Short mmCIF file of C-alpha atoms in Angstrom, two decimals:
data_model
loop_
_atom_site.label_atom_id
_atom_site.label_comp_id
_atom_site.label_asym_id
_atom_site.label_seq_id
_atom_site.Cartn_x
_atom_site.Cartn_y
_atom_site.Cartn_z
CA MET A 1 -24.02 -56.23 -21.39
CA ASP A 2 -20.94 -56.83 -23.55
CA PRO A 3 -20.00 -53.55 -25.32
CA GLY A 4 -20.04 -55.30 -28.68
CA THR A 5 -23.57 -56.57 -28.05
CA GLY A 6 -24.69 -53.06 -27.16
CA HIS A 7 -23.16 -51.65 -30.36
CA LEU A 8 -24.83 -54.38 -32.41
CA GLN A 9 -28.21 -53.58 -30.88
CA THR A 10 -27.72 -49.88 -31.68
CA ALA A 11 -26.78 -50.78 -35.24
CA LEU A 12 -29.92 -52.86 -35.68
CA GLU A 13 -32.10 -50.03 -34.38
CA LEU A 14 -30.51 -47.61 -36.82
CA ALA A 15 -30.82 -50.05 -39.71
CA ALA A 16 -34.53 -50.40 -38.92
CA ALA A 17 -34.75 -46.61 -39.35
CA ASN A 18 -33.07 -46.96 -42.80
CA VAL A 19 -29.70 -45.62 -41.61
CA PRO A 20 -26.73 -47.59 -43.09
CA VAL A 21 -24.34 -48.66 -40.31
CA LEU A 22 -20.92 -50.21 -39.73
CA PRO A 23 -18.75 -50.97 -36.68
CA LEU A 24 -15.69 -48.88 -35.78
CA ARG A 25 -12.57 -50.22 -34.11
CA GLU A 26 -10.66 -48.68 -31.22
CA GLY A 27 -9.43 -45.27 -32.31
CA LYS A 28 -12.71 -44.45 -34.12
CA GLY A 29 -11.52 -45.83 -37.46
CA PRO A 30 -13.11 -48.47 -39.69
CA PHE A 31 -11.87 -52.04 -39.68
CA GLY A 32 -9.17 -52.72 -42.26
CA ASN A 33 -9.70 -54.77 -45.39
CA CYS A 34 -9.37 -58.53 -45.27
CA ARG A 35 -6.49 -60.18 -47.17
CA ALA A 36 -8.58 -60.71 -50.27
CA CYS A 37 -9.52 -57.00 -50.38
CA ALA A 38 -6.12 -55.55 -49.34
CA GLY A 39 -5.09 -52.71 -51.60
CA CYS A 40 -8.54 -52.90 -53.23
CA ALA A 41 -7.33 -55.92 -55.21
CA CYS A 42 -10.97 -57.07 -55.27
CA GLY A 43 -12.06 -54.00 -57.21
CA GLY A 44 -13.77 -52.19 -54.34
CA ARG A 45 -17.38 -52.11 -53.21
CA PRO A 46 -19.96 -51.57 -55.97
CA ASN A 47 -21.30 -48.52 -54.13
CA MET A 48 -17.96 -46.69 -54.05
CA LYS A 49 -17.14 -43.85 -56.45
CA ASN A 50 -15.49 -46.18 -58.95
CA ALA A 51 -17.80 -49.20 -58.81
CA GLY A 52 -15.94 -52.46 -58.34
CA THR A 53 -16.68 -56.16 -58.26
CA CYS A 54 -16.14 -56.92 -54.55
CA ARG A 55 -18.80 -59.04 -52.91
CA CYS A 56 -16.76 -59.71 -49.77
CA PRO A 57 -19.03 -60.48 -46.79
CA ASP A 58 -16.56 -58.91 -44.32
CA VAL A 59 -16.47 -55.33 -43.01
CA CYS A 60 -14.13 -54.09 -45.75
CA HIS A 61 -13.82 -50.78 -47.62
CA ALA A 62 -14.63 -48.44 -44.73
CA TRP A 63 -17.78 -46.33 -45.28
CA ALA A 64 -18.78 -48.42 -48.30
CA ALA A 65 -19.44 -51.38 -46.01
CA ALA A 66 -22.30 -49.50 -44.32
CA THR A 67 -25.60 -51.30 -44.77
CA THR A 68 -29.17 -51.56 -43.52
CA ASP A 69 -29.29 -55.29 -44.32
CA THR A 70 -29.82 -57.01 -40.97
CA HIS A 71 -28.64 -60.34 -42.41
CA VAL A 72 -25.27 -58.76 -43.14
CA ILE A 73 -25.12 -56.85 -39.84
CA THR A 74 -25.76 -60.02 -37.82
CA SER A 75 -23.70 -62.31 -40.06
CA ARG A 76 -20.84 -64.49 -38.89
CA ALA A 77 -18.46 -62.42 -41.02
CA TRP A 78 -19.34 -59.27 -39.04
CA ALA A 79 -19.47 -60.98 -35.63
CA ARG A 80 -15.75 -60.57 -34.91
CA ALA A 81 -15.93 -56.87 -35.72
CA TRP A 82 -18.85 -56.36 -33.35
CA ARG A 83 -16.98 -58.14 -30.56
CA GLN A 84 -14.06 -55.73 -31.03
CA ALA A 85 -16.10 -52.64 -31.89
CA ALA A 86 -15.54 -49.45 -29.95
CA ALA A 87 -18.36 -47.51 -31.61
CA VAL A 88 -21.05 -47.55 -34.28
CA ALA A 89 -20.79 -45.40 -37.40
CA TYR A 90 -23.30 -44.54 -40.10
CA HIS A 91 -23.13 -43.35 -43.70
CA PRO A 92 -24.87 -39.94 -43.64
CA ALA A 93 -25.63 -39.69 -47.37
CA GLY A 94 -27.08 -43.20 -47.28
CA ALA A 95 -29.68 -41.82 -44.90
CA GLY A 96 -30.14 -38.62 -46.96
CA LEU A 97 -28.17 -36.51 -44.47
CA THR A 98 -25.15 -34.22 -44.13
CA VAL A 99 -23.23 -33.86 -40.89
CA VAL A 100 -21.34 -30.63 -40.16
CA ASP A 101 -18.71 -31.85 -37.69
CA LEU A 102 -17.71 -28.98 -35.38
CA ASP A 103 -14.58 -30.12 -33.60
CA ASP A 104 -14.05 -27.43 -30.96
CA PRO A 105 -15.86 -24.58 -29.15
CA GLU A 106 -14.61 -22.00 -31.65
CA ALA A 107 -16.14 -23.96 -34.54
CA VAL A 108 -19.42 -24.30 -32.61
CA ALA A 109 -19.48 -20.55 -31.99
CA TRP A 110 -18.91 -19.92 -35.71
CA ALA A 111 -21.79 -22.26 -36.65
CA ARG A 112 -24.17 -20.56 -34.23
CA GLN A 113 -23.41 -17.23 -35.84
CA THR A 114 -23.43 -18.46 -39.44
CA LEU A 115 -25.64 -21.51 -40.03
CA PRO A 116 -29.38 -22.08 -39.52
CA PRO A 117 -30.15 -24.08 -36.36
CA THR A 118 -30.86 -27.76 -36.94
CA HIS A 119 -30.75 -31.13 -35.21
CA THR A 120 -27.66 -31.18 -32.96
CA VAL A 121 -25.70 -33.98 -31.31
CA GLN A 122 -23.04 -33.36 -28.67
CA THR A 123 -19.56 -34.81 -29.35
CA THR A 124 -16.49 -35.18 -27.17
CA ARG A 125 -15.08 -31.80 -28.16
CA GLY A 126 -17.88 -30.08 -30.04
CA GLU A 127 -21.12 -30.82 -31.88
CA HIS A 128 -22.57 -32.50 -34.97
CA TRP A 129 -25.07 -30.33 -36.84
CA ILE A 130 -27.22 -32.59 -39.01
CA TYR A 131 -29.07 -31.36 -42.09
CA ARG A 132 -31.50 -33.03 -44.51
CA GLY A 133 -29.85 -33.44 -47.92
CA THR A 134 -26.54 -34.73 -49.25
CA MET A 135 -23.36 -33.22 -50.69
CA PRO A 136 -19.70 -34.15 -51.26
CA SER A 137 -17.71 -34.68 -48.07
CA ALA A 138 -14.68 -32.57 -47.26
CA ASN A 139 -12.31 -32.19 -44.32
CA SER A 140 -10.98 -28.94 -42.93
CA VAL A 141 -13.32 -26.65 -44.87
CA ARG A 142 -12.49 -24.09 -42.21
CA PRO A 143 -10.74 -24.40 -38.83
CA GLY A 144 -12.33 -27.20 -36.83
CA VAL A 145 -15.06 -27.93 -39.41
CA ASP A 146 -15.49 -31.11 -41.50
CA ILE A 147 -18.35 -32.08 -43.80
CA LYS A 148 -19.48 -35.71 -43.66
CA SER A 149 -22.03 -36.84 -46.20
CA ARG A 150 -21.24 -38.78 -49.40
CA MET A 151 -18.42 -41.34 -49.35
CA ASN A 152 -17.83 -40.86 -45.62
CA TYR A 153 -19.01 -42.00 -42.22
CA ALA A 154 -19.87 -40.34 -38.92
CA ARG A 155 -19.91 -41.81 -35.43
CA TRP A 156 -23.32 -42.44 -33.93
CA LEU A 157 -23.35 -40.43 -30.69
CA GLY A 158 -27.03 -40.51 -29.82
CA HIS A 159 -30.30 -39.02 -31.00
CA GLY A 160 -29.50 -35.41 -30.14
CA THR A 161 -31.96 -32.55 -29.94
CA GLY A 162 -33.71 -30.06 -32.20
CA THR A 163 -35.63 -30.21 -35.47
CA ILE A 164 -33.72 -31.17 -38.59
CA VAL A 165 -33.87 -28.65 -41.45
CA ASP A 166 -32.86 -28.72 -45.11
CA LEU A 167 -29.21 -28.43 -46.04
CA PRO A 168 -28.52 -24.70 -46.50
CA SER A 169 -26.49 -23.09 -49.27
CA ALA A 170 -24.08 -21.78 -46.62
CA VAL A 171 -22.93 -25.34 -45.94
CA ARG A 172 -22.69 -26.26 -49.62
CA ALA A 173 -20.57 -23.18 -50.21
CA LEU A 174 -17.95 -24.41 -47.76
CA ILE A 175 -16.51 -26.87 -50.29
CA VAL A 176 -16.45 -24.57 -53.33
CA LYS A 177 -12.73 -23.97 -53.01
CA GLU A 178 -11.93 -27.66 -52.93
CA GLU A 179 -14.08 -28.39 -55.96
CA ALA A 180 -11.77 -26.24 -58.09
CA THR A 181 -11.22 -27.16 -61.75
CA PRO A 182 -8.20 -29.47 -62.01
CA ALA A 183 -5.06 -27.82 -63.23
CA ARG A 184 -4.10 -28.20 -66.87
CA GLY A 185 -0.37 -28.13 -67.31
CA PRO A 186 2.07 -26.58 -64.82
CA VAL A 187 0.52 -24.99 -61.74
CA ALA A 188 1.72 -21.62 -60.54
CA SER A 189 2.76 -22.20 -56.95
CA SER A 190 5.38 -20.92 -54.57
CA SER A 191 5.76 -24.36 -53.00
CA LEU A 192 6.20 -26.71 -55.95
CA ALA A 193 9.95 -26.98 -55.59
CA ARG A 194 10.73 -30.66 -55.02
CA ALA A 195 10.58 -31.47 -51.30
CA THR A 196 11.90 -34.73 -49.86
CA TRP A 197 11.96 -36.31 -46.44
CA ASP A 198 15.48 -35.90 -45.08
CA ARG A 199 17.02 -38.35 -42.59
CA THR A 200 19.68 -35.78 -41.69
CA VAL A 201 16.87 -33.54 -40.44
CA ALA A 202 14.74 -36.33 -38.98
CA THR A 203 17.39 -37.35 -36.48
CA GLY A 204 14.86 -38.41 -33.83
CA CYS A 205 12.55 -40.49 -36.03
CA ARG A 206 12.25 -44.13 -34.97
CA HIS A 207 11.17 -45.35 -38.43
CA THR A 208 13.34 -46.64 -41.27
CA GLU A 209 13.68 -44.67 -44.49
CA ALA A 210 11.94 -47.49 -46.38
CA TYR A 211 8.94 -47.26 -44.02
CA ILE A 212 8.72 -43.49 -44.43
CA HIS A 213 9.04 -43.47 -48.20
CA THR A 214 6.60 -46.35 -48.70
CA GLY A 215 3.91 -44.77 -46.53
CA LEU A 216 4.43 -41.34 -48.05
CA ALA A 217 4.30 -42.70 -51.61
CA ARG A 218 0.98 -44.40 -50.90
CA GLY A 219 -0.42 -41.24 -49.38
CA LEU A 220 0.70 -39.05 -52.28
CA ALA A 221 -0.85 -41.51 -54.72
CA LYS A 222 -4.20 -41.15 -52.94
CA VAL A 223 -4.06 -37.37 -53.22
CA SER A 224 -2.95 -37.44 -56.86
CA SER A 225 -5.73 -39.84 -57.85
CA HIS A 226 -8.43 -37.27 -56.96
CA THR A 227 -8.19 -35.23 -60.14
CA GLN A 228 -11.82 -34.09 -60.20
CA SER A 229 -12.56 -33.35 -56.55
CA GLY A 230 -11.65 -34.39 -53.03
CA ALA A 231 -7.88 -33.94 -53.21
CA GLY A 232 -7.98 -31.43 -50.34
CA SER A 233 -9.85 -33.92 -48.16
CA GLN A 234 -7.38 -36.63 -49.08
CA ALA A 235 -4.48 -34.33 -48.21
CA PHE A 236 -5.99 -33.76 -44.77
CA GLY A 237 -6.48 -37.50 -44.23
CA VAL A 238 -2.98 -38.45 -45.41
CA ALA A 239 -1.39 -35.77 -43.22
CA ARG A 240 -3.43 -36.91 -40.22
CA PHE A 241 -2.49 -40.56 -40.72
CA LEU A 242 1.22 -39.91 -41.27
CA ALA A 243 1.48 -37.54 -38.31
CA ALA A 244 -0.08 -40.18 -36.06
CA GLN A 245 2.72 -42.60 -36.94
CA HIS A 246 5.29 -40.26 -35.37
CA THR A 247 3.64 -39.46 -32.06
CA HIS A 248 5.90 -41.87 -30.18
CA CYS A 249 9.13 -40.73 -31.82
CA PRO A 250 11.50 -38.62 -29.70
CA GLY A 251 11.79 -36.29 -32.72
CA PRO A 252 12.49 -34.36 -34.81
CA CYS A 253 10.89 -36.34 -37.66
CA ASP A 254 10.94 -33.75 -40.49
CA LEU A 255 7.16 -33.55 -40.66
CA ASP A 256 7.62 -30.26 -42.51
CA GLY A 257 9.20 -32.14 -45.40
CA ILE A 258 6.38 -34.68 -45.42
CA ALA A 259 3.77 -31.91 -45.25
CA GLN A 260 5.28 -30.05 -48.18
CA GLN A 261 5.13 -33.12 -50.40
CA ILE A 262 1.45 -33.62 -49.58
CA ILE A 263 0.74 -29.94 -50.32
CA ASN A 264 2.58 -30.21 -53.64
CA ALA A 265 0.54 -33.26 -54.64
CA ALA A 266 -2.73 -31.49 -53.85
CA VAL A 267 -1.75 -28.30 -55.68
CA ALA A 268 -0.69 -30.35 -58.72
CA VAL A 269 -4.27 -31.60 -59.18
CA GLY A 270 -5.87 -28.20 -58.81
CA VAL A 271 -6.34 -27.52 -55.08
CA PRO A 272 -5.61 -23.85 -54.29
CA GLU A 273 -2.29 -23.67 -52.47
CA ALA A 274 -3.64 -21.83 -49.43
CA TYR A 275 -6.39 -24.42 -49.06
CA ALA A 276 -3.89 -27.28 -49.38
CA GLN A 277 -1.61 -25.72 -46.78
CA ARG A 278 -4.49 -25.29 -44.34
CA ALA A 279 -5.80 -28.82 -44.90
CA VAL A 280 -2.39 -30.39 -44.34
CA ALA A 281 -1.65 -28.27 -41.27
CA ASN A 282 -5.01 -29.23 -39.76
CA GLY A 283 -4.39 -32.87 -40.67
CA LEU A 284 -1.02 -32.89 -38.89
CA ASN A 285 -2.57 -31.35 -35.81
CA ALA A 286 -5.46 -33.83 -35.84
CA GLY A 287 -3.05 -36.75 -36.17
CA VAL A 288 -1.10 -35.63 -33.14
CA ARG A 289 -4.23 -34.94 -31.06
CA GLY A 290 -5.89 -38.21 -32.00
CA SER A 291 -2.95 -40.29 -30.75
CA GLN A 292 -2.56 -38.56 -27.39
#
């Protein structure tokens, strides 16, 4: 069987169980937006946080494309994505679920000591603990632990084992720090001195200055736009993405300078500095690991 056909069949089975699905490309990421939706020029999917006007039939807008509509899943617009798909993903909150993504043995050991047992799915490096109930998503809530629920997707890795239980307060409490009240006025921080990427330091970077500054500016804008919540998660994602772009450089690439700017952006919208530092450090490490 063609891998894409197998992924499509899995997606249809999940959709029949009322689990919203979407295809993932090689590298476990969602397919990029089409030209009409690039930069969210279309307004974004209506089911995203800031409802838009997009009615694009393609697999655009990442998690927001997830659907249980079999007509969409089997449509011509999605056919190319299924042919190229490397995996199937689902939108946990769309199925009324939260996934605690435990990325390494240490994180699994922590969960076994701290969280109530629930339905568990084995992953490449750790486990997914799945609970009934939804909550905001957040990356790097503690070392090796991500929360995937609202406005996020998780890879489908099989049915797993165990009985699912209700989402416990111990999991909800993991994102309290990130949901801090946005800062009003100047933020007291030891790291808010202006940091810039420095070509004289990044002597082994293969990218042009224009490429670095353009990508960094876009990433910082994403972090800065999350003034109510989620800036810590965005900082993790931006750091992970930017680090991955440098894995083939001979180095050094002044990733410290890039990291500091991301931290500053997160702190400026109310993320506690220690949390921002941890999220960015974990994002850099994940970006390097994911490209190896």
